[in-house]
XYZ file of C-alpha atoms in Angstrom:
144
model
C 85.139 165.443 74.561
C 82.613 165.553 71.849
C 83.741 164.267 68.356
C 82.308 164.929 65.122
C 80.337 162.249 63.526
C 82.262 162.442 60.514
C 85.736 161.430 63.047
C 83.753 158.867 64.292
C 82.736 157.027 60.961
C 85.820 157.320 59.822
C 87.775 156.355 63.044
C 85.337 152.933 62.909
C 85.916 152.798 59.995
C 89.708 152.888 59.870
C 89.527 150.516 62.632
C 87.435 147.814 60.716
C 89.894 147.607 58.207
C 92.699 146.931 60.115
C 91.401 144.500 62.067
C 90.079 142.681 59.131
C 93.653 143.209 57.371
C 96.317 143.031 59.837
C 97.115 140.040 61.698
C 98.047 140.553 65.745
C 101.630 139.358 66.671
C 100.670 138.654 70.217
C 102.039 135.221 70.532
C 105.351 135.481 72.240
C 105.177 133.383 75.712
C 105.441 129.449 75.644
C 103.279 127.031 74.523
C 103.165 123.233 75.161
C 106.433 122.386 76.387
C 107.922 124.865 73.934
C 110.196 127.426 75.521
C 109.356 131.618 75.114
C 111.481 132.985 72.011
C 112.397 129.832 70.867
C 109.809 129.433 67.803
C 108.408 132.488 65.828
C 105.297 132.167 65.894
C 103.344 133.626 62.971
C 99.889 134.279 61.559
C 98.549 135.410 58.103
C 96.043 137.520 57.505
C 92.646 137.381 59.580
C 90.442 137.162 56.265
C 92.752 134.839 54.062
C 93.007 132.074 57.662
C 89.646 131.867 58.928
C 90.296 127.944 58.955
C 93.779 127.782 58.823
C 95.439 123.910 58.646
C 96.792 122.510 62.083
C 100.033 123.213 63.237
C 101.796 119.827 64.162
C 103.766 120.807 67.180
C 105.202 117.685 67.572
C 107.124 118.677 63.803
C 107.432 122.367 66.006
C 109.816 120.946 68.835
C 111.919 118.367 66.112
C 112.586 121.955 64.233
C 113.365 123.527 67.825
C 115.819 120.709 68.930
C 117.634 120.573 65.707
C 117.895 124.242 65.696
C 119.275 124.046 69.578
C 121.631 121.560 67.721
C 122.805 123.390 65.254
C 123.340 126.660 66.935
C 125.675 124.079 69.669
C 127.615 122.356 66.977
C 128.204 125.722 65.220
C 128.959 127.946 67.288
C 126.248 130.374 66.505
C 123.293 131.933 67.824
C 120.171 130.221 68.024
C 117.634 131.223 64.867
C 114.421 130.225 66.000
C 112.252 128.444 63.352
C 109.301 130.171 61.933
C 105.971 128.387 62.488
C 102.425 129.182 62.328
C 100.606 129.769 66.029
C 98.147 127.065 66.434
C 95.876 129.066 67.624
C 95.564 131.386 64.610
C 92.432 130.471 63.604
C 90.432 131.370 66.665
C 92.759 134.865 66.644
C 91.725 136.073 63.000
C 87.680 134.554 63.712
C 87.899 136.968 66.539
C 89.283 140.005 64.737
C 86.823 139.440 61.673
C 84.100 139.473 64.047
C 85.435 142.673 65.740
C 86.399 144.298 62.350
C 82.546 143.407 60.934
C 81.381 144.948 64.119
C 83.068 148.315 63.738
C 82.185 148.644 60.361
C 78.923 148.691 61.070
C 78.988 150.386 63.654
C 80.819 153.017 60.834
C 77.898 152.490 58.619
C 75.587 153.330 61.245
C 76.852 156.351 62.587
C 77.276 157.692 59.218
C 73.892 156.749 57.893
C 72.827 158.821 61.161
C 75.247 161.613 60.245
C 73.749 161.773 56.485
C 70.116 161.653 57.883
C 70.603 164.565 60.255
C 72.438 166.926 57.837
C 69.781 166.152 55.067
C 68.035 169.577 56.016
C 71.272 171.567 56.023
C 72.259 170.249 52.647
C 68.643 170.566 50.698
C 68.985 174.157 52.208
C 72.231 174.775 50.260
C 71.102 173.611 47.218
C 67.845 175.570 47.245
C 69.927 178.775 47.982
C 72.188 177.945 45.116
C 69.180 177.436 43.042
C 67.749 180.829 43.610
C 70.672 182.854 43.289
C 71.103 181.584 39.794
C 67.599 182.249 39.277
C 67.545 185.646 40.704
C 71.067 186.570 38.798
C 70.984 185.165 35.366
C 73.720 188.233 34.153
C 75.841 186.608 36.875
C 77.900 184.125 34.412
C 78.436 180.434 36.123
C 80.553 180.380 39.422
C 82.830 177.492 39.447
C 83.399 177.559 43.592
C 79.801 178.135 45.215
């Protein structure tokens, strides 16, 4: 399957932005002693935590016990409490790197697309040129 070049840089480029923009929930399992599904683990967006501050898990598992707690004492369902994923930071360097990399990659297929229809284009406008020479009667067209 052959795609257009134009489907290409913008399919890079779509792709770049999103990774650059949207942080990837893929913390779920456990993590140090603490339990799958009983933190939700969280991360901000890969641009604005490129150094994000450390997560104190010991603070983590206090907020998970109390939580186990509460939910006993009450009656309730467990909540889990909302943290940041400690490893966050290494996450969003990764997608910025990745993001970077398809937008160039979308600059340089489209700077390829722009050089190789450069012909087709000066064509055009040379045609467009000479008709309005040749047919100066012929009042302005608004859609050539």
């Amino acid at each position: 399957m052959r795609l257009r070049d134009t489907t290409v840089v913008f399919l890079c480029g779509f792709l770049g932005v999103v990774a650059l923009l949207m942080p990837m929930p893929v913390f779920g399992g456990p993590y140090e002693g603490i339990r799958e599904g009983e933190v939700e683990w969280t991360c901000s967006m890969p641009l604005a935590s490129l150094a994000p501050p450390d997560v104190n898990l010991d603070e983590v598992r206090e907020a998970v016990a109390d939580a186990h707690v509460t939910a006993r004492t009450t009656g309730q369902r467990y909540i889990a409490p909302q943290s940041q994923h400690p490893l966050c930071g290494a996450l969003a360097r990764t997608q910025v790197v990745l993001g970077l990399l398809a937008l160039a990659g979308a600059v340089w297929r489209g700077r390829t697309w722009w050089r190789t229809t450069a012909d087709t284009r000066a064509e055009k406008r040379f045609k467009r040129l000479h008709e309005s020479a040749e047919n100066p009667q012929g009042g302005n067209r608004i859609f050539r």
